[in-house]
C-alpha cells in the first residue's frame, strides 16, 4: 500500500492556512460583509462573482459554480494532485506532514505523483550535469564563449542554469545507468531517442532547463550551435512528459511570477534567449511560450495578475503570425494588448 498523508496532517494544514491570503495571491480580493470577493480565475468575467468565505474555509463562484477548499483551489491553479497541493500548502504554513500506510489518498494518484517527482529529480540532476559541462569543462568551452559573446552574464547563466549537452550521444545513458535508474524509466524520460534508446535526444547543444512554476526542472530545450545547420533544427524541445505539458507552461514563469503580480503586466517574447535578455536587464515580467504558438492555457496562467500584455515577437513572417494569433487570444479573454 502506498503511503499517504494522515487526515490529522491535512486538517492541521487547513487550519494553519489563511484561505484569503492564499487565494489573494492569485486573485485580487476585496472584503464585502463577511466574505471576500474578486473576479473568478476560472471563467471570463468583468464583475466579481467569485467569493471566499473565511468562516467556511471555502471559495465559490456564482458565475461558473467553481468551488471548493483551499486545496482544490491550489490543485486548479498550480495543476497539482491532491497530495501535492497538501504538500504545497504545508510547506507554506510550516506544517510537518505525517504519512501513514492508509488508503486516504487513492493509490493511483499517489503513484502518478511519485513518478512525476522522480522525473523532476532526474531532470534536475541532468540540468546540473549539463550546467557543470558548460561552466567547468573544456568540451563546453565553445558554448560558454558563444553565450558570453551574446552578452549573457555569469549571474544570469547561473540563475537560468544554462548548460551544455555533450557531443557524444551515448554519454548520458552511461552516466545515468551508473546511478541505478531502470531502463524503462530512462526509456520514457524523453531524454533519449524513441527508436534508439541508447542515444541522447540532445547533443552538442546549448541547454535551457525548463522550470515549472515552483522552480523544479521539468523539461529541456537545446539550441543548435555548430555542425550542419541544414540537417539540425535550430531548437530542439522536450515534448509533453508526465511532469510537463508544454501548452500550459511558460518559460521563466517561476522567475517572473512575482514581478508579473507586482507590476500587473507581462511580456510574451519569442524564445529562451530573448526572455533571458529581458530578465538580465531587470525586466523580470518576461516569459516565453515553449516552441509553440501562445495558447489559451498559457494566457490563463498570467491572466489573474495582469492588466496589460506586451508582445515581443520577431518582425519576420512567423513572428507576425504569432503576434496576430496572440492578440486574438488575448482579446478573446478580455485582456488589453
Ligand atoms: Zn467562475
Short mmCIF file of C-alpha atoms and ligand atoms in Angstrom, two decimals:
data_model
loop_
_atom_site.label_atom_id
_atom_site.label_comp_id
_atom_site.label_asym_id
_atom_site.label_seq_id
_atom_site.Cartn_x
_atom_site.Cartn_y
_atom_site.Cartn_z
CA UNK A 1 0.00 0.00 0.00
CA UNK A 2 1.31 3.41 -0.88
CA UNK A 3 1.97 5.79 1.96
CA UNK A 4 -0.32 8.78 2.25
CA UNK A 5 -0.70 11.95 4.25
CA UNK A 6 -2.64 11.46 7.50
CA UNK A 7 -6.02 13.15 7.93
CA UNK A 8 -4.70 14.92 11.06
CA UNK A 9 -1.94 16.46 8.97
CA UNK A 10 -4.40 17.57 6.30
CA UNK A 11 -6.61 19.17 8.97
CA UNK A 12 -3.62 20.90 10.50
CA UNK A 13 -2.60 22.39 7.15
CA UNK A 14 -6.17 23.52 6.57
CA UNK A 15 -6.35 25.20 9.99
CA UNK A 16 -3.00 26.95 9.67
CA UNK A 17 -3.70 28.21 6.16
CA UNK A 18 -5.29 31.61 5.68
CA UNK A 19 -7.51 30.93 2.65
CA UNK A 20 -7.95 34.63 1.84
CA UNK A 21 -4.22 35.19 1.80
CA UNK A 22 -3.52 32.17 -0.37
CA UNK A 23 -6.26 32.91 -2.91
CA UNK A 24 -5.45 36.62 -2.69
CA UNK A 25 -2.06 35.91 -4.20
CA UNK A 26 -3.80 34.75 -7.37
CA UNK A 27 -6.94 36.87 -7.40
CA UNK A 28 -7.24 40.42 -6.09
CA UNK A 29 -9.93 40.23 -3.38
CA UNK A 30 -11.91 42.89 -1.53
CA UNK A 31 -13.98 42.40 1.60
CA UNK A 32 -17.75 42.84 1.44
CA UNK A 33 -19.67 41.73 4.50
CA UNK A 34 -18.18 38.58 5.94
CA UNK A 35 -16.81 37.35 2.63
CA UNK A 36 -14.11 38.38 0.19
CA UNK A 37 -14.86 38.97 -3.49
CA UNK A 38 -12.94 39.07 -6.75
CA UNK A 39 -13.12 38.24 -10.45
CA UNK A 40 -13.22 34.50 -10.99
CA UNK A 41 -9.98 32.96 -12.27
CA UNK A 42 -11.89 30.03 -13.76
CA UNK A 43 -14.17 31.86 -16.19
CA UNK A 44 -14.14 35.20 -18.02
CA UNK A 45 -15.92 37.97 -16.19
CA UNK A 46 -15.74 41.69 -15.53
CA UNK A 47 -17.78 41.91 -12.35
CA UNK A 48 -16.79 39.96 -9.28
CA UNK A 49 -18.86 36.86 -8.62
CA UNK A 50 -16.10 34.83 -7.01
CA UNK A 51 -16.36 34.68 -3.22
CA UNK A 52 -14.13 33.38 -0.46
CA UNK A 53 -15.51 32.57 2.97
CA UNK A 54 -13.04 32.56 5.86
CA UNK A 55 -15.57 31.00 8.18
CA UNK A 56 -16.44 28.11 5.88
CA UNK A 57 -12.86 27.80 4.52
CA UNK A 58 -14.40 27.66 1.08
CA UNK A 59 -14.45 29.52 -2.23
CA UNK A 60 -17.38 29.64 -4.60
CA UNK A 61 -18.11 31.30 -7.93
CA UNK A 62 -21.72 32.33 -8.56
CA UNK A 63 -20.94 32.59 -12.28
CA UNK A 64 -19.45 29.21 -13.16
CA UNK A 65 -20.14 27.39 -9.87
CA UNK A 66 -16.49 26.50 -9.33
CA UNK A 67 -15.95 25.95 -5.64
CA UNK A 68 -14.04 24.04 -3.02
CA UNK A 69 -11.43 24.14 -0.32
CA UNK A 70 -8.10 25.89 -0.46
CA UNK A 71 -6.62 22.54 -1.57
CA UNK A 72 -8.98 22.40 -4.56
CA UNK A 73 -8.00 25.95 -5.44
CA UNK A 74 -4.28 25.15 -5.39
CA UNK A 75 -4.88 21.94 -7.38
CA UNK A 76 -6.54 24.03 -10.09
CA UNK A 77 -4.14 26.95 -10.11
CA UNK A 78 -0.89 25.05 -9.72
CA UNK A 79 -2.05 21.98 -11.66
CA UNK A 80 -1.26 19.67 -8.76
CA UNK A 81 -2.74 16.43 -7.48
CA UNK A 82 -4.47 16.47 -4.09
CA UNK A 83 -1.46 15.23 -2.08
CA UNK A 84 0.80 17.65 -3.94
CA UNK A 85 -1.49 20.54 -3.05
CA UNK A 86 -1.39 19.49 0.62
CA UNK A 87 2.40 19.38 0.46
CA UNK A 88 2.48 22.75 -1.30
CA UNK A 89 0.41 24.41 1.43
CA UNK A 90 2.11 22.53 4.27
CA UNK A 91 5.43 23.98 3.21
CA UNK A 92 3.89 27.44 3.19
CA UNK A 93 2.28 27.02 6.60
CA UNK A 94 5.34 25.35 8.12
CA UNK A 95 3.48 22.12 8.90
CA UNK A 96 5.50 18.93 9.15
CA UNK A 97 3.37 16.32 7.38
CA UNK A 98 2.94 12.82 8.70
CA UNK A 99 2.44 9.94 6.32
CA UNK A 100 0.76 6.65 7.04
CA UNK A 101 0.14 3.45 5.17
CA UNK A 102 -3.54 4.09 4.88
CA UNK A 103 -5.74 4.49 1.87
CA UNK A 104 -6.94 8.08 2.25
CA UNK A 105 -5.22 9.14 -0.96
CA UNK A 106 -6.15 6.99 -3.94
CA UNK A 107 -3.11 4.91 -4.73
CA UNK A 108 -3.18 5.68 -8.43
CA UNK A 109 -2.88 9.39 -7.76
CA UNK A 110 -0.09 8.79 -5.33
CA UNK A 111 1.83 6.64 -7.82
CA UNK A 112 1.46 9.28 -10.52
CA UNK A 113 2.72 11.96 -8.14
CA UNK A 114 5.64 9.78 -7.13
CA UNK A 115 6.65 9.15 -10.73
CA UNK A 116 6.37 12.86 -11.53
CA UNK A 117 8.63 13.64 -8.59
CA UNK A 118 11.14 11.05 -9.76
CA UNK A 119 11.27 12.52 -13.25
CA UNK A 120 11.66 16.04 -11.88
CA UNK A 121 14.52 14.70 -9.84
CA UNK A 122 16.09 13.17 -12.93
CA UNK A 123 15.73 16.38 -14.94
CA UNK A 124 17.18 18.40 -12.08
CA UNK A 125 20.16 16.10 -11.94
CA UNK A 126 20.72 16.19 -15.71
CA UNK A 127 20.41 20.00 -15.74
CA UNK A 128 23.05 20.21 -13.01
CA UNK A 129 25.33 17.92 -15.00
CA UNK A 130 24.85 19.93 -18.22
CA UNK A 131 25.48 23.14 -16.30
CA UNK A 132 28.72 21.71 -14.99
CA UNK A 133 29.70 20.69 -18.54
CA UNK A 134 29.13 24.23 -19.74
CA UNK A 135 30.88 26.08 -16.98
CA UNK A 136 33.65 23.75 -15.86
CA UNK A 137 34.75 21.59 -18.79
CA UNK A 138 36.86 22.07 -21.88
CA UNK A 139 34.15 20.42 -24.01
CA UNK A 140 31.67 23.12 -23.09
CA UNK A 141 34.07 25.99 -23.64
CA UNK A 142 32.87 26.99 -27.11
CA UNK A 143 29.24 27.05 -25.93
CA UNK A 144 30.26 29.22 -23.00
CA UNK A 145 32.12 31.54 -25.39
CA UNK A 146 29.02 31.74 -27.54
CA UNK A 147 26.71 32.92 -24.76
CA UNK A 148 29.33 35.22 -23.29
CA UNK A 149 29.56 36.89 -26.70
CA UNK A 150 25.78 37.21 -26.71
CA UNK A 151 26.17 39.26 -23.54
CA UNK A 152 24.83 36.76 -21.01
CA UNK A 153 26.41 37.37 -17.60
CA UNK A 154 27.66 34.68 -15.24
CA UNK A 155 24.92 35.59 -12.80
CA UNK A 156 22.22 35.08 -15.44
CA UNK A 157 23.77 31.86 -16.62
CA UNK A 158 23.66 30.55 -13.04
CA UNK A 159 20.12 31.74 -12.45
CA UNK A 160 18.75 30.05 -15.57
CA UNK A 161 21.09 27.11 -15.06
CA UNK A 162 22.17 27.07 -18.70
CA UNK A 163 24.10 24.02 -19.78
CA UNK A 164 25.83 22.10 -22.49
CA UNK A 165 24.86 18.61 -23.68
CA UNK A 166 27.90 16.57 -24.72
CA UNK A 167 28.52 15.75 -28.38
CA UNK A 168 28.92 12.07 -27.56
CA UNK A 169 25.34 10.88 -27.81
CA UNK A 170 25.95 7.72 -25.77
CA UNK A 171 27.43 9.51 -22.78
CA UNK A 172 24.22 10.43 -20.95
CA UNK A 173 22.79 6.91 -20.93
CA UNK A 174 26.01 5.54 -19.49
CA UNK A 175 26.13 8.27 -16.87
CA UNK A 176 22.55 7.67 -15.73
CA UNK A 177 22.75 3.88 -15.81
CA UNK A 178 25.51 4.10 -13.25
CA UNK A 179 23.05 5.93 -11.00
CA UNK A 180 20.80 2.87 -10.93
CA UNK A 181 17.86 4.18 -12.94
CA UNK A 182 15.87 1.40 -14.58
CA UNK A 183 15.98 1.04 -18.37
CA UNK A 184 12.21 1.52 -18.60
CA UNK A 185 12.35 4.71 -16.52
CA UNK A 186 15.06 6.15 -18.77
CA UNK A 187 13.35 4.99 -21.99
CA UNK A 188 10.27 7.01 -21.04
CA UNK A 189 12.14 10.06 -19.80
CA UNK A 190 12.14 11.97 -23.08
CA UNK A 191 15.91 12.33 -22.80
CA UNK A 192 16.62 9.60 -25.34
CA UNK A 193 15.67 8.76 -28.89
CA UNK A 194 12.48 6.67 -29.03
CA UNK A 195 13.98 4.47 -31.72
CA UNK A 196 17.50 4.20 -30.32
CA UNK A 197 17.18 4.39 -26.53
CA UNK A 198 20.95 4.49 -26.01
CA UNK A 199 21.13 7.72 -27.99
CA UNK A 200 20.65 11.05 -26.24
CA UNK A 201 17.93 13.33 -27.64
CA UNK A 202 20.04 16.44 -27.06
CA UNK A 203 23.69 16.51 -28.10
CA UNK A 204 26.25 19.22 -28.67
CA UNK A 205 23.70 21.90 -27.84
CA UNK A 206 23.35 24.87 -25.54
CA UNK A 207 20.79 23.69 -22.99
CA UNK A 208 17.95 25.62 -21.39
CA UNK A 209 16.30 23.81 -18.49
CA UNK A 210 12.56 24.48 -18.39
CA UNK A 211 11.21 25.06 -14.90
CA UNK A 212 7.71 24.59 -13.56
CA UNK A 213 6.21 27.42 -11.54
CA UNK A 214 7.79 26.11 -8.36
CA UNK A 215 11.22 26.20 -9.98
CA UNK A 216 11.78 22.47 -10.48
CA UNK A 217 13.33 21.43 -13.79
CA UNK A 218 10.67 19.52 -15.76
CA UNK A 219 11.92 19.61 -19.35
CA UNK A 220 14.68 20.92 -21.63
CA UNK A 221 15.27 22.96 -24.72
CA UNK A 222 18.50 22.83 -26.70
CA UNK A 223 19.92 25.33 -29.16
CA UNK A 224 21.97 24.20 -32.13
CA UNK A 225 25.47 25.69 -32.09
CA UNK A 226 27.66 24.12 -34.76
CA UNK A 227 27.72 21.48 -37.49
CA UNK A 228 25.43 21.11 -40.46
CA UNK A 229 22.71 23.70 -39.96
CA UNK A 230 20.58 22.25 -42.77
CA UNK A 231 20.32 18.92 -41.04
CA UNK A 232 19.57 20.05 -37.49
CA UNK A 233 16.72 22.18 -36.22
CA UNK A 234 17.86 25.39 -34.53
CA UNK A 235 15.94 24.46 -31.40
CA UNK A 236 15.02 21.04 -30.07
CA UNK A 237 12.48 20.95 -27.26
CA UNK A 238 11.09 18.31 -24.95
CA UNK A 239 7.66 17.09 -25.97
CA UNK A 240 4.90 16.56 -23.42
CA UNK A 241 6.01 14.43 -20.50
CA UNK A 242 4.33 13.09 -17.38
CA UNK A 243 5.70 16.05 -15.41
CA UNK A 244 5.42 18.63 -18.22
CA UNK A 245 2.72 19.95 -20.55
CA UNK A 246 4.27 22.47 -22.87
CA UNK A 247 0.97 24.11 -23.84
CA UNK A 248 0.31 25.06 -20.23
CA UNK A 249 3.85 26.01 -19.21
CA UNK A 250 5.57 29.34 -19.73
CA UNK A 251 9.33 29.60 -19.83
CA UNK A 252 10.70 31.66 -16.90
CA UNK A 253 7.30 31.95 -15.21
CA UNK A 254 8.92 30.75 -11.97
CA UNK A 255 11.25 33.76 -12.05
CA UNK A 256 8.68 36.17 -13.44
CA UNK A 257 5.56 35.50 -11.40
CA UNK A 258 6.34 37.90 -8.59
CA UNK A 259 7.16 40.77 -10.97
CA UNK A 260 4.05 39.96 -13.03
CA UNK A 261 1.92 40.19 -9.89
CA UNK A 262 3.56 43.38 -8.67
CA UNK A 263 3.65 45.23 -11.98
CA UNK A 264 0.37 43.83 -13.31
CA UNK A 265 1.89 43.22 -16.72
CA UNK A 266 3.62 40.54 -18.71
CA UNK A 267 5.79 40.40 -21.82
CA UNK A 268 5.40 37.36 -24.04
CA UNK A 269 8.59 37.01 -26.03
CA UNK A 270 9.85 34.81 -28.80
CA UNK A 271 12.16 32.35 -27.11
CA UNK A 272 14.63 31.47 -24.39
CA UNK A 273 17.34 33.95 -25.36
CA UNK A 274 15.03 36.97 -25.63
CA UNK A 275 13.40 36.11 -22.36
CA UNK A 276 16.72 35.73 -20.57
CA UNK A 277 17.92 39.04 -22.02
CA UNK A 278 14.87 40.84 -20.58
CA UNK A 279 15.47 39.34 -17.14
CA UNK A 280 19.14 40.26 -17.26
CA UNK A 281 18.31 43.92 -17.77
CA UNK A 282 15.87 43.89 -14.89
CA UNK A 283 12.63 43.42 -16.83
CA UNK A 284 11.55 40.42 -14.84
CA UNK A 285 7.97 40.07 -16.06
CA UNK A 286 9.05 38.47 -19.36
CA UNK A 287 8.05 34.90 -20.21
CA UNK A 288 8.05 32.82 -23.39
CA UNK A 289 5.74 30.15 -24.80
CA UNK A 290 7.60 26.91 -25.40
CA UNK A 291 8.35 26.13 -29.01
CA UNK A 292 4.70 26.57 -29.90
CA UNK A 293 2.41 29.47 -30.56
CA UNK A 294 0.92 31.05 -27.45
CA UNK A 295 -2.02 29.02 -26.09
CA UNK A 296 -5.20 29.94 -24.24
CA UNK A 297 -3.96 27.99 -21.26
CA UNK A 298 -0.70 29.94 -21.10
CA UNK A 299 -2.64 33.20 -21.14
CA UNK A 300 -4.86 31.90 -18.34
CA UNK A 301 -1.74 31.34 -16.22
CA UNK A 302 -0.99 35.05 -16.10
CA UNK A 303 -4.48 36.45 -16.58
CA UNK A 304 -5.43 36.80 -12.90
CA UNK A 305 -2.49 39.16 -12.30
CA UNK A 306 -2.20 41.40 -15.32
CA UNK A 307 -3.87 44.49 -16.76
CA UNK A 308 -1.63 44.63 -19.78
CA UNK A 309 0.02 42.13 -22.08
CA UNK A 310 3.04 43.19 -24.12
CA UNK A 311 4.11 41.15 -27.12
CA UNK A 312 7.70 40.93 -28.25
CA UNK A 313 7.89 38.57 -31.20
CA UNK A 314 10.22 38.79 -34.21
CA UNK A 315 9.23 41.00 -37.10
CA UNK A 316 9.63 38.19 -39.65
CA UNK A 317 6.67 36.34 -41.19
CA UNK A 318 6.42 33.72 -38.45
CA UNK A 319 6.75 36.37 -35.76
CA UNK A 320 3.95 38.43 -37.27
CA UNK A 321 1.67 35.42 -37.45
CA UNK A 322 2.46 34.65 -33.81
CA UNK A 323 1.72 38.26 -32.86
CA UNK A 324 -1.65 38.27 -34.62
CA UNK A 325 -2.62 35.00 -33.03
CA UNK A 326 -1.60 36.20 -29.57
CA UNK A 327 -3.60 39.42 -29.97
CA UNK A 328 -6.69 37.44 -30.92
CA UNK A 329 -6.33 35.06 -27.98
CA UNK A 330 -5.84 37.89 -25.50
CA UNK A 331 -8.82 39.86 -26.84
CA UNK A 332 -10.96 36.78 -26.51
CA UNK A 333 -10.03 36.73 -22.83
CA UNK A 334 -10.70 40.46 -22.44
CA UNK A 335 -7.07 41.43 -21.93
CA UNK A 336 -5.52 44.64 -23.23
CA UNK A 337 -2.62 44.04 -25.59
ZN1 LIG B 1 -16.31 31.45 -12.21
#
